[in-house]
Coordinates of C-alpha atoms in Angstrom, one line a residue:
Chain A
M1 CA 62.5 85.7 194.7
T2 CA 61.9 82.3 193.2
S3 CA 58.7 81.9 191.3
L4 CA 57.8 78.8 193.3
T5 CA 57.2 80.4 196.6
R6 CA 54.2 82.6 197.3
N7 CA 52.7 84.6 200.0
P8 CA 49.8 82.9 201.8
G9 CA 46.6 84.3 200.5
A10 CA 47.8 85.3 197.2
E11 CA 45.9 84.3 194.1
P12 CA 46.8 81.0 192.5
E13 CA 49.7 81.3 190.1
P14 CA 48.4 81.7 186.6
A15 CA 51.2 79.6 185.1
L16 CA 50.1 76.5 187.1
E17 CA 46.4 77.0 186.2
P18 CA 46.0 77.6 182.6
E19 CA 42.4 78.7 182.3
P20 CA 40.4 76.9 179.7
G21 CA 40.6 79.3 176.8
P22 CA 37.7 80.3 174.6
E23 CA 38.8 77.7 172.0
R24 CA 38.5 74.9 174.5
S25 CA 35.1 76.2 175.7
R26 CA 33.7 76.1 172.3
L27 CA 34.4 72.4 172.2
L28 CA 32.2 71.8 175.2
E29 CA 28.5 71.0 174.8
P30 CA 26.2 73.9 175.4
A31 CA 24.9 72.4 178.7
A32 CA 28.3 71.8 180.0
E33 CA 29.3 75.2 178.9
A34 CA 26.5 76.8 180.8
E35 CA 27.3 74.7 183.9
R36 CA 30.9 75.7 183.7
E37 CA 30.0 79.3 183.5
S38 CA 27.7 79.1 186.4
I39 CA 30.5 77.5 188.4
D40 CA 33.0 80.1 187.3
A41 CA 30.6 82.8 188.1
E42 CA 30.6 81.7 191.7
F43 CA 33.6 82.0 194.0
V44 CA 34.7 78.4 193.7
P45 CA 35.2 75.8 191.1
A46 CA 35.5 73.5 194.1
G47 CA 37.3 70.5 192.9
T48 CA 34.9 70.1 190.0
R49 CA 36.3 72.2 187.3
G50 CA 39.7 70.6 187.7
Y51 CA 38.4 67.2 186.8
R52 CA 36.9 68.3 183.6
R53 CA 40.1 69.9 182.5
V54 CA 42.2 67.9 180.2
N55 CA 45.2 66.9 182.2
E56 CA 47.0 70.2 182.1
W57 CA 50.6 68.9 182.1
L58 CA 50.2 67.0 178.8
T59 CA 48.7 69.9 176.9
P60 CA 51.0 72.3 175.0
A61 CA 49.8 74.9 177.6
G62 CA 51.0 72.8 180.5
L63 CA 54.3 72.1 178.8
G64 CA 54.7 75.7 178.1
A65 CA 53.9 76.5 181.7
G66 CA 56.5 74.1 182.9
I67 CA 59.2 75.5 180.6
S68 CA 58.3 79.1 181.3
R69 CA 58.5 78.5 185.0
G70 CA 62.0 77.1 184.4
L71 CA 63.0 79.9 182.1
R72 CA 61.6 82.7 184.3
G73 CA 64.3 83.9 186.5
L74 CA 66.9 83.1 183.9
F75 CA 66.4 86.7 182.7
G76 CA 66.0 87.9 186.3
R77 CA 68.6 90.2 187.9
R78 CA 69.8 87.4 190.2
A79 CA 70.4 84.8 187.4
P80 CA 74.0 83.6 187.4
I81 CA 76.1 85.0 184.5
V82 CA 76.7 81.5 183.1
D83 CA 73.0 80.9 182.8
R84 CA 72.5 84.1 181.1
I85 CA 75.3 83.4 178.6
A86 CA 73.8 79.9 178.0
I87 CA 70.4 81.3 177.3
V88 CA 71.7 84.0 175.0
I89 CA 73.7 81.4 173.0
V90 CA 70.7 79.1 172.8
L91 CA 68.4 81.9 171.6
A92 CA 71.0 82.9 169.1
L93 CA 71.2 79.3 167.8
V94 CA 67.5 79.2 167.5
V95 CA 67.4 82.5 165.6
V96 CA 70.2 81.2 163.3
A97 CA 68.4 78.0 162.8
I98 CA 65.3 79.9 161.6
I99 CA 66.8 82.7 159.5
G100 CA 70.2 81.1 158.7
P101 CA 69.4 80.0 155.1
F102 CA 68.2 83.6 154.4
I103 CA 71.2 85.5 155.7
A104 CA 73.8 83.1 154.2
P105 CA 76.0 85.2 152.0
Y106 CA 76.6 82.5 149.4
D107 CA 74.8 79.5 148.0
P108 CA 75.7 76.7 150.4
Y109 CA 75.5 74.0 147.7
L110 CA 77.1 75.7 144.7
A111 CA 80.5 74.1 144.0
Q112 CA 83.1 76.5 142.6
P113 CA 86.4 74.6 142.2
V114 CA 88.3 77.8 141.5
D115 CA 87.6 79.0 145.0
A116 CA 88.5 75.7 146.7
L117 CA 90.1 75.8 150.2
L118 CA 90.4 79.6 150.5
P119 CA 91.5 80.6 154.0
P120 CA 89.2 82.9 156.1
S121 CA 89.1 86.4 154.5
A122 CA 86.8 89.4 154.3
A123 CA 84.9 87.7 151.4
H124 CA 84.7 84.3 153.1
W125 CA 84.8 84.8 156.9
M126 CA 85.2 81.1 157.6
G127 CA 87.0 80.2 154.3
T128 CA 85.8 77.7 151.7
D129 CA 85.8 74.0 151.6
D130 CA 87.4 71.6 149.0
A131 CA 84.5 72.2 146.6
G132 CA 84.8 76.0 146.9
R133 CA 81.6 76.3 149.0
D134 CA 81.5 79.1 151.7
V135 CA 81.8 77.4 155.1
L136 CA 79.9 80.2 156.9
S137 CA 76.9 79.8 154.5
R138 CA 76.9 76.1 155.0
L139 CA 77.1 76.4 158.8
L140 CA 74.1 78.8 158.8
T141 CA 72.1 76.6 156.5
G142 CA 72.9 73.5 158.4
A143 CA 71.9 74.9 161.8
G144 CA 68.2 74.4 161.3
T145 CA 68.3 70.7 160.4
T146 CA 70.9 69.9 163.1
L147 CA 69.0 71.6 166.0
L148 CA 65.5 70.5 164.8
A149 CA 66.6 66.9 164.4
A150 CA 68.2 66.9 167.9
I151 CA 65.1 68.4 169.5
A152 CA 62.9 66.0 167.6
V153 CA 64.9 63.1 168.9
V154 CA 64.6 64.3 172.5
V155 CA 60.9 65.0 172.2
L156 CA 60.2 61.6 170.7
T157 CA 62.4 59.7 173.2
T158 CA 60.8 61.6 176.1
V159 CA 57.3 60.8 174.9
I160 CA 58.1 57.2 174.5
G161 CA 59.9 57.1 177.8
V162 CA 57.0 58.6 179.7
V163 CA 54.5 56.3 178.0
V164 CA 56.5 53.1 178.6
A165 CA 57.5 54.0 182.1
S166 CA 53.8 54.8 182.9
I167 CA 52.8 51.4 181.5
A168 CA 55.5 49.8 183.6
A169 CA 54.2 51.6 186.7
L170 CA 50.6 50.5 186.1
S171 CA 51.4 46.9 185.3
P172 CA 52.0 44.0 187.7
R173 CA 55.5 43.6 188.9
A174 CA 56.3 40.9 186.3
V175 CA 55.5 43.2 183.4
D176 CA 57.5 46.0 185.0
T177 CA 60.4 43.7 185.3
V178 CA 60.2 42.5 181.7
I179 CA 60.1 46.1 180.4
M180 CA 63.1 47.1 182.5
R181 CA 65.1 44.1 181.4
V182 CA 64.4 44.9 177.8
C183 CA 65.7 48.4 178.5
D184 CA 68.8 46.9 180.2
I185 CA 69.5 44.8 177.2
A186 CA 69.1 47.7 174.8
M187 CA 71.3 49.8 177.0
A188 CA 74.0 47.2 177.1
L189 CA 74.8 48.2 173.5
P190 CA 76.5 51.6 173.2
A191 CA 74.0 54.1 171.8
M192 CA 76.5 55.1 169.1
V193 CA 77.0 51.6 167.8
L194 CA 73.3 50.8 167.9
A195 CA 72.3 54.0 166.2
L196 CA 75.0 53.6 163.6
G197 CA 73.8 50.1 162.7
I198 CA 70.2 51.1 162.5
A199 CA 70.8 54.3 160.5
A200 CA 73.0 52.4 158.1
A201 CA 70.4 49.8 157.6
L202 CA 67.6 52.4 157.0
G203 CA 69.6 54.2 154.4
P204 CA 71.1 57.7 154.2
S205 CA 68.6 60.3 155.2
L206 CA 68.0 62.6 158.1
G207 CA 64.8 60.7 158.9
S208 CA 66.6 57.5 159.3
V209 CA 69.1 59.1 161.7
V210 CA 66.3 60.4 163.9
V211 CA 64.6 57.0 163.9
A212 CA 67.9 55.3 164.7
M213 CA 68.7 57.7 167.5
V214 CA 65.2 57.4 169.1
I215 CA 65.6 53.6 169.0
A216 CA 69.0 53.9 170.6
M217 CA 68.1 56.4 173.2
W218 CA 64.6 55.5 174.4
P219 CA 65.7 52.7 176.9
G220 CA 67.8 55.1 178.8
T221 CA 65.1 57.7 179.0
T222 CA 62.6 55.1 180.0
R223 CA 64.7 54.0 182.9
L224 CA 65.2 57.6 184.0
V225 CA 61.5 58.4 183.8
R226 CA 60.7 55.2 185.7
G227 CA 63.1 56.3 188.4
I228 CA 61.4 59.7 188.6
L229 CA 58.0 58.1 188.8
R230 CA 59.0 55.7 191.5
V231 CA 60.4 58.6 193.6
T232 CA 57.1 60.5 193.2
M233 CA 55.1 57.3 194.0
S234 CA 56.7 56.9 197.3
S235 CA 55.7 60.4 198.5
A236 CA 53.2 60.9 201.2
Y237 CA 50.6 62.6 199.1
V238 CA 50.5 59.6 196.7
E239 CA 50.2 57.3 199.6
S240 CA 47.4 59.3 201.1
A241 CA 45.6 59.2 197.8
R242 CA 46.1 55.5 197.6
V243 CA 44.6 55.1 201.1
T244 CA 41.7 57.1 199.9
G245 CA 40.9 54.5 197.3
V246 CA 42.2 56.2 194.1
S247 CA 42.9 53.6 191.4
K248 CA 46.3 53.0 190.0
A249 CA 45.5 54.9 186.8
G250 CA 44.0 57.8 188.8
L251 CA 47.1 57.9 191.0
L252 CA 49.3 58.1 187.9
A253 CA 47.2 60.7 186.1
R254 CA 46.4 63.0 188.9
H255 CA 49.2 62.6 191.4
V256 CA 52.3 61.0 190.0
L257 CA 52.7 62.4 186.5
P258 CA 51.8 66.0 187.3
N259 CA 54.4 66.0 190.1
S260 CA 57.0 64.2 187.9
M261 CA 56.9 66.3 184.8
D262 CA 59.2 69.0 186.1
S263 CA 62.0 66.4 186.5
V264 CA 61.2 64.9 183.1
Y265 CA 61.5 68.3 181.4
V266 CA 64.8 68.8 183.1
Q267 CA 65.9 65.4 182.0
A268 CA 64.9 66.2 178.4
S269 CA 66.7 69.5 178.3
M270 CA 69.8 67.8 179.5
E271 CA 69.5 65.2 176.7
I272 CA 69.5 67.7 173.9
S273 CA 73.2 68.3 174.0
G274 CA 73.9 64.6 174.0
A275 CA 71.6 64.2 171.0
I276 CA 73.5 67.0 169.2
V277 CA 76.9 65.3 169.8
L278 CA 75.6 61.8 168.9
M279 CA 74.0 63.1 165.7
A280 CA 77.2 64.9 164.7
G281 CA 79.1 61.7 165.4
L282 CA 76.8 59.7 163.2
A283 CA 77.1 62.3 160.4
Y284 CA 80.9 62.3 160.7
L285 CA 80.8 58.5 160.3
G286 CA 78.8 58.9 157.1
V287 CA 75.3 58.1 158.1
G288 CA 72.9 60.9 158.0
A289 CA 71.7 63.5 155.5
P290 CA 73.2 62.5 152.1
P291 CA 76.4 64.4 151.0
P292 CA 75.6 67.8 149.5
S293 CA 73.5 68.8 152.5
A294 CA 75.1 71.1 155.0
D295 CA 75.1 68.9 158.2
W296 CA 77.6 70.0 160.8
G297 CA 78.9 66.5 161.5
A298 CA 79.3 65.8 157.8
M299 CA 81.1 69.1 157.3
V300 CA 83.7 68.1 159.9
A301 CA 84.2 64.7 158.2
Q302 CA 84.5 66.4 154.8
G303 CA 87.4 68.6 156.0
R304 CA 89.3 65.8 157.6
E305 CA 91.6 65.2 154.7
Y306 CA 92.7 68.8 154.6
I307 CA 93.1 69.3 158.4
T308 CA 96.8 70.0 158.1
T309 CA 96.5 72.4 155.1
A310 CA 93.0 73.9 155.6
W311 CA 92.1 73.9 159.3
W312 CA 89.1 76.1 158.8
V313 CA 87.0 73.5 157.0
T314 CA 86.8 71.2 160.1
T315 CA 87.3 73.8 162.9
F316 CA 84.3 76.0 162.4
P317 CA 81.7 73.3 162.2
G318 CA 83.4 71.5 165.1
L319 CA 83.2 74.7 167.1
A320 CA 79.6 75.1 166.2
I321 CA 78.8 71.6 167.5
T322 CA 80.8 72.2 170.7
I323 CA 79.2 75.5 171.4
A324 CA 75.7 74.2 170.7
A325 CA 76.2 71.2 172.9
I326 CA 77.6 73.2 175.8
A327 CA 75.0 75.9 175.6
F328 CA 72.1 73.4 175.7
G329 CA 73.8 71.5 178.5
L330 CA 74.2 74.6 180.6
L331 CA 70.6 75.6 179.8
G332 CA 69.4 72.2 181.0
D333 CA 71.4 72.6 184.1
A334 CA 70.0 76.0 184.8
I335 CA 66.5 74.7 184.3
R336 CA 67.3 71.8 186.6
V337 CA 68.4 74.1 189.4
R338 CA 65.1 76.0 189.1
L339 CA 62.7 73.1 188.7
D340 CA 64.3 70.1 190.5
P341 CA 62.4 69.8 193.8
S342 CA 65.5 68.3 195.5
L343 CA 67.6 71.4 194.7
R344 CA 64.8 73.9 195.2
R345 CA 65.3 76.4 198.0
R346 CA 62.5 76.5 200.5
Chain B
M1 CA 25.6 41.1 216.3
S2 CA 23.1 44.0 216.6
S3 CA 22.0 42.8 220.0
Q4 CA 25.4 43.6 221.4
P5 CA 26.1 47.0 222.8
L6 CA 27.7 49.3 220.2
A7 CA 30.9 50.0 222.1
S8 CA 31.9 46.4 222.5
R9 CA 31.7 45.2 218.9
P10 CA 35.2 44.9 217.4
L11 CA 35.4 46.7 214.1
L12 CA 39.1 46.3 213.3
T13 CA 40.9 43.3 214.6
V14 CA 44.7 42.8 214.4
D15 CA 45.9 39.4 215.5
G16 CA 49.5 38.2 215.6
L17 CA 50.7 40.8 213.1
V18 CA 54.3 40.3 212.1
K19 CA 56.3 42.6 209.8
R20 CA 60.0 42.1 209.1
F21 CA 62.2 44.3 207.0
G22 CA 65.4 43.3 205.2
S23 CA 66.3 39.8 204.1
G24 CA 68.7 37.0 205.0
N25 CA 70.6 37.4 208.2
R26 CA 69.9 41.1 208.4
T27 CA 66.2 41.1 209.1
H28 CA 64.7 43.5 211.5
T29 CA 61.4 42.6 213.0
A30 CA 59.5 45.9 213.2
V31 CA 56.2 44.4 214.4
D32 CA 56.3 41.2 216.4
K33 CA 53.0 39.4 217.0
V34 CA 51.0 42.5 217.8
S35 CA 47.3 41.9 218.5
F36 CA 44.6 44.4 219.4
E37 CA 41.1 45.3 218.4
L38 CA 39.4 48.6 217.7
R39 CA 35.8 48.6 218.9
A40 CA 33.0 50.6 217.3
G41 CA 32.8 54.1 218.6
E42 CA 36.0 54.0 220.7
V43 CA 39.3 55.9 220.4
L44 CA 42.2 53.5 220.7
G45 CA 45.7 54.9 221.3
L46 CA 48.7 53.1 219.9
V47 CA 51.6 54.4 221.9
G48 CA 55.4 53.9 221.8
E49 CA 58.6 55.7 221.1
S50 CA 59.9 56.1 217.6
G51 CA 60.9 52.7 216.1
S52 CA 58.4 50.8 218.3
G53 CA 56.5 49.7 215.2
K54 CA 53.4 51.7 215.6
S55 CA 53.5 53.3 212.2
T56 CA 54.4 50.0 210.6
T57 CA 51.4 48.4 212.2
V58 CA 49.1 51.0 210.7
R59 CA 50.8 50.9 207.3
C60 CA 50.1 47.1 207.2
L61 CA 46.6 47.7 208.2
M62 CA 46.1 50.3 205.5
G63 CA 47.7 48.1 202.8
L64 CA 50.8 50.3 202.4
E65 CA 53.0 47.4 203.6
R66 CA 52.6 43.7 203.1
P67 CA 52.6 41.9 206.5
D68 CA 54.6 38.7 207.0
A69 CA 52.1 37.0 209.3
G70 CA 49.0 37.5 211.3
T71 CA 45.4 38.3 210.5
L72 CA 43.9 41.7 209.8
D73 CA 40.2 41.9 209.8
Y74 CA 37.8 44.8 209.2
D75 CA 34.1 44.1 210.0
G76 CA 34.4 40.5 208.7
I77 CA 36.6 41.4 205.8
N78 CA 40.0 39.7 205.6
L79 CA 42.3 42.6 204.7
R80 CA 45.1 40.4 203.5
R81 CA 42.9 38.9 200.8
L82 CA 40.6 41.6 199.5
T83 CA 38.2 41.1 196.6
Y84 CA 37.7 44.2 194.5
A85 CA 34.4 44.9 196.1
Q86 CA 35.8 44.5 199.6
Q87 CA 38.7 46.7 198.8
R88 CA 36.3 49.4 197.7
R89 CA 34.3 49.1 200.8
F90 CA 37.3 49.2 203.1
R91 CA 38.8 52.2 201.3
S92 CA 35.6 54.2 201.5
E93 CA 34.9 53.3 205.2
V94 CA 38.4 53.6 206.7
Q95 CA 40.3 56.8 206.1
M96 CA 43.6 58.1 207.4
V97 CA 45.3 61.3 208.5
F98 CA 49.1 61.3 208.0
Q99 CA 51.8 62.6 210.2
D100 CA 53.3 65.2 208.0
P101 CA 50.8 67.7 206.7
Y102 CA 53.5 69.3 204.5
S103 CA 54.0 66.2 202.4
S104 CA 50.6 64.5 202.5
L105 CA 48.8 67.0 200.3
N106 CA 49.4 67.0 196.6
P107 CA 51.2 70.3 195.8
R108 CA 49.7 70.5 192.3
M109 CA 46.0 70.2 193.5
T110 CA 43.8 72.9 194.8
I111 CA 42.3 72.3 198.3
G112 CA 38.9 71.8 196.6
R113 CA 40.2 69.0 194.5
I114 CA 42.1 67.5 197.3
V115 CA 39.2 67.3 199.7
A116 CA 36.8 66.2 196.9
E117 CA 39.0 63.3 195.9
P118 CA 37.5 60.7 198.2
L119 CA 34.0 61.7 197.1
R120 CA 35.1 61.4 193.5
V121 CA 36.5 58.0 194.1
N122 CA 34.1 56.5 196.5
T123 CA 30.7 58.0 195.8
K124 CA 28.6 58.8 192.8
L125 CA 27.8 62.3 193.7
S126 CA 27.4 64.9 191.0
S127 CA 30.1 67.5 190.7
S128 CA 27.9 70.2 192.3
A129 CA 26.9 67.9 195.1
R130 CA 30.6 67.2 195.7
R131 CA 31.3 70.9 195.8
D132 CA 28.6 71.5 198.4
R133 CA 29.9 68.6 200.5
V134 CA 33.4 69.9 200.3
V135 CA 32.4 73.4 201.4
E136 CA 30.4 71.9 204.3
M137 CA 33.3 69.8 205.4
L138 CA 35.8 72.6 205.2
E139 CA 33.6 74.8 207.3
L140 CA 33.3 71.9 209.8
V141 CA 37.1 71.9 210.2
G142 CA 37.1 75.7 210.5
L143 CA 38.2 76.7 207.0
G144 CA 36.1 78.9 204.7
A145 CA 34.9 78.2 201.2
E146 CA 37.2 81.0 200.0
H147 CA 40.2 78.6 200.3
L148 CA 38.9 76.1 197.8
D149 CA 40.9 77.4 194.9
R150 CA 44.2 77.7 196.8
Y151 CA 47.1 75.4 196.8
P152 CA 48.5 73.6 199.9
R153 CA 51.6 75.8 200.0
S154 CA 49.4 78.8 201.0
F155 CA 48.5 77.1 204.3
S156 CA 50.2 76.7 207.6
G157 CA 50.9 73.3 209.1
G158 CA 47.8 73.4 211.3
Q159 CA 45.6 74.5 208.4
R160 CA 47.0 71.8 206.3
Q161 CA 46.3 69.2 208.9
R162 CA 42.7 70.5 209.0
I163 CA 42.5 70.0 205.3
A164 CA 43.8 66.5 205.7
I165 CA 41.2 65.8 208.3
A166 CA 38.5 67.3 206.0
R167 CA 39.7 65.0 203.2
A168 CA 39.6 62.0 205.5
L169 CA 36.1 62.7 206.8
V170 CA 34.4 64.1 203.7
S171 CA 33.1 60.7 202.4
G172 CA 31.7 59.8 205.9
P173 CA 34.0 57.0 207.0
R174 CA 33.3 54.8 210.0
V175 CA 37.0 54.5 211.1
L176 CA 39.6 57.2 211.1
V177 CA 43.3 56.2 211.5
C178 CA 45.5 59.0 212.7
D179 CA 49.3 58.5 212.4
E180 CA 50.8 61.0 214.8
P181 CA 48.6 63.8 213.4
V182 CA 50.0 66.5 215.6
S183 CA 53.6 65.6 216.1
A184 CA 54.8 67.7 213.2
L185 CA 52.9 70.7 214.4
D186 CA 53.8 73.6 216.7
V187 CA 52.7 73.0 220.3
S188 CA 50.3 76.0 220.1
V189 CA 48.5 74.4 217.1
Q190 CA 48.5 70.8 218.4
A191 CA 45.7 71.5 220.9
Q192 CA 43.5 73.0 218.2
V193 CA 43.9 70.0 215.9
L194 CA 43.4 67.6 218.8
N195 CA 40.2 69.4 219.8
L196 CA 39.0 69.3 216.3
L197 CA 39.7 65.5 216.1
K198 CA 37.8 65.0 219.4
D199 CA 35.0 67.1 218.2
M200 CA 34.7 65.2 215.0
Q201 CA 34.9 61.9 216.7
E202 CA 32.0 62.8 219.0
K203 CA 29.9 64.5 216.3
L204 CA 30.3 61.7 213.7
S205 CA 30.6 58.8 216.3
L206 CA 33.8 57.7 214.6
S207 CA 36.0 54.9 215.7
V208 CA 39.5 56.2 215.9
L209 CA 42.9 54.5 215.9
F210 CA 45.2 57.1 217.2
I211 CA 49.0 56.8 217.0
A212 CA 51.2 58.9 219.3
H213 CA 54.6 58.8 221.0
D214 CA 53.3 61.2 223.6
L215 CA 51.1 59.9 226.5
A216 CA 50.0 63.4 227.3
V217 CA 48.3 63.8 223.9
V218 CA 46.8 60.3 224.1
R219 CA 45.4 60.8 227.6
Y220 CA 43.2 63.6 226.3
L221 CA 41.7 61.6 223.5
C222 CA 41.8 57.8 224.0
D223 CA 39.4 55.4 225.7
R224 CA 41.9 52.5 225.6
L225 CA 45.6 52.2 225.0
V226 CA 48.0 49.8 223.5
I227 CA 51.7 50.3 224.5
L228 CA 54.3 49.2 222.0
Q229 CA 58.0 48.6 222.6
N230 CA 60.3 47.3 220.0
G231 CA 57.5 45.9 218.0
V232 CA 55.9 44.1 220.9
A233 CA 52.6 45.1 222.6
V234 CA 53.7 45.3 226.2
E235 CA 50.6 46.5 227.8
Q236 CA 47.0 47.3 226.9
G237 CA 44.0 48.4 228.8
S238 CA 41.6 51.2 229.4
R239 CA 42.9 54.7 229.9
D240 CA 42.3 54.7 233.6
E241 CA 44.0 51.3 234.0
V242 CA 47.1 52.3 232.1
Y243 CA 47.5 55.8 233.7
G244 CA 46.4 54.7 237.2
D245 CA 48.2 51.5 237.5
P246 CA 50.8 50.9 234.8
Q247 CA 52.0 47.3 234.9
H248 CA 54.9 47.2 232.6
P249 CA 58.2 49.1 233.4
Y250 CA 58.2 50.6 229.9
T251 CA 54.8 52.1 230.4
R252 CA 56.0 53.6 233.7
A253 CA 59.0 55.1 232.0
L254 CA 56.8 56.6 229.4
L255 CA 54.5 58.1 232.0
E256 CA 57.5 59.4 233.9
A257 CA 58.6 61.3 230.8
V258 CA 55.4 63.3 230.7
P259 CA 56.2 66.7 232.2
R260 CA 53.8 68.0 234.9
A261 CA 52.3 71.4 235.2
D262 CA 53.8 71.7 238.7
P263 CA 57.3 73.3 238.7
A264 CA 58.2 72.2 242.2
G265 CA 57.0 68.6 241.7
E266 CA 58.7 68.5 238.4
R267 CA 62.1 69.6 240.0
M268 CA 61.8 66.8 242.5
R269 CA 60.9 64.3 239.9
R270 CA 63.9 65.3 237.8
Q271 CA 66.1 65.0 240.8
S272 CA 64.9 61.5 241.5
R273 CA 65.4 60.6 237.8
L274 CA 68.9 61.8 237.9
E275 CA 69.7 59.9 241.0
L276 CA 68.2 56.8 239.4
I277 CA 70.6 57.3 236.4
E278 CA 73.6 57.8 238.7
T279 CA 73.0 54.7 240.7
R280 CA 72.6 52.8 237.5
T281 CA 75.8 54.0 236.0
A282 CA 77.8 53.7 239.2

């Protein structure tokens, strides 16, 4: 059934225990290597191997394990149809983002005023814009930057959120309070306004939009991660480790963070769709990748003047943004249902 | 000190402990001037119904709650003002077993790592020495070395509580604090775990502070008892005193609630209890 329950006596789940691969082994000193092998050769690594392992949940392997545990079952027979549709759309979007520029039927940047504002037809499935550029080709070309930038924003805010929330958790109460008040102040400004101002000040480029969005979004993420860490910290196993004499840093590294990362991943996957919409909004308002580039939000803005006469220029990029945002939102929700301990079936 | 007999030396002293929750007008005094001492080598039972403040008392003692008043002393160390070195000593010498074995083991750690953690934190043993000690400890609580690489979810409640006991005892503590260690377990498993605790206490000459809401469980284990009601210690004394000649009405009520292995007597008792209730309500 779910991947999270097991029969007693079964072997440890491989996903949870990424074995140190040959690459990592090579990095160990020969003596350590020999010791490790002798331990592995025996029945038990007995609470020793684990300590030598780099904290598994921060490595790409650990991240991959968390995500794969979330995704497993999405393909299973019992997965709800909505989840399946969401994952199919997300996969399709990822594929388009990668191969889009290569399958685009026309040059997305070549202006041909003769073909301006042609309605959808067999030659131009989504019509052409005011400069005579093929809308479909521009959509396909823009998918990569739009999705990549949104994911980059979420990854960066999540990393910052986890680091800052961990610092807050390790610090005395006063420092924790200061950090959280700073977050409150930053959150008092609407993310859109804050990001708009910063992006405008940094100049028109995709990089400045990403930086602006990270600055606008990290306080919210930090607060959420801090909440997740606090919930984990109040659990009985953390208390029992505390009573044993484990230091604050040890508690965080070995007990709190590993048991919080599932919720953090869920949070991050939910934030992707918000990032897509925010970024499209910024591009619509004119900050973002400079004009000729095929950004979805910028494409919507560009067709605004012709919305009564040439609906296709705004409609298709708008649909693309909507579908991408909904699909990532549904995917995040599906992952949440599978990973969130409070929703998990026993 | 050393001239005194071992059993009479107080190891843990709680004096006038007060803990309130809430603020302003809505404070609730969970523990109200509770005093007792745990002597070296004895098993002290802390008994009361739920809400009587027994868990809060122990949480204050273990540094999981901050007490509002009173003194807490472990072997000359003031637990309310610990230096770093004192903190380390206290943490390595006083260990605890929690009530719920389903939530007190980190689900992301193997049994080997869980049981080795106190050694890792409180001793300077090499990793192979730690492993040997963990295996030895697991065998002592009746679990084989083959379990070391498994996760807590593969174990039953009773097994988990054995693991928790192994973790608490692995670094050789002097004092073991048990917060209702069997109340979350099936009755059939309770006896096994209690036997194990008694065994360990005798084998390792531990001092044990044992919390329970059930006098039947306590009678089997404890040398002395402290009875708590609504945060107040209403009675304390040796096991024979408390069971043989309970002074406080609450203690008598608690004793009355213990079922007897005598169906006929039990029926009569139940009848008299019912009559008592009827006369009271009439």
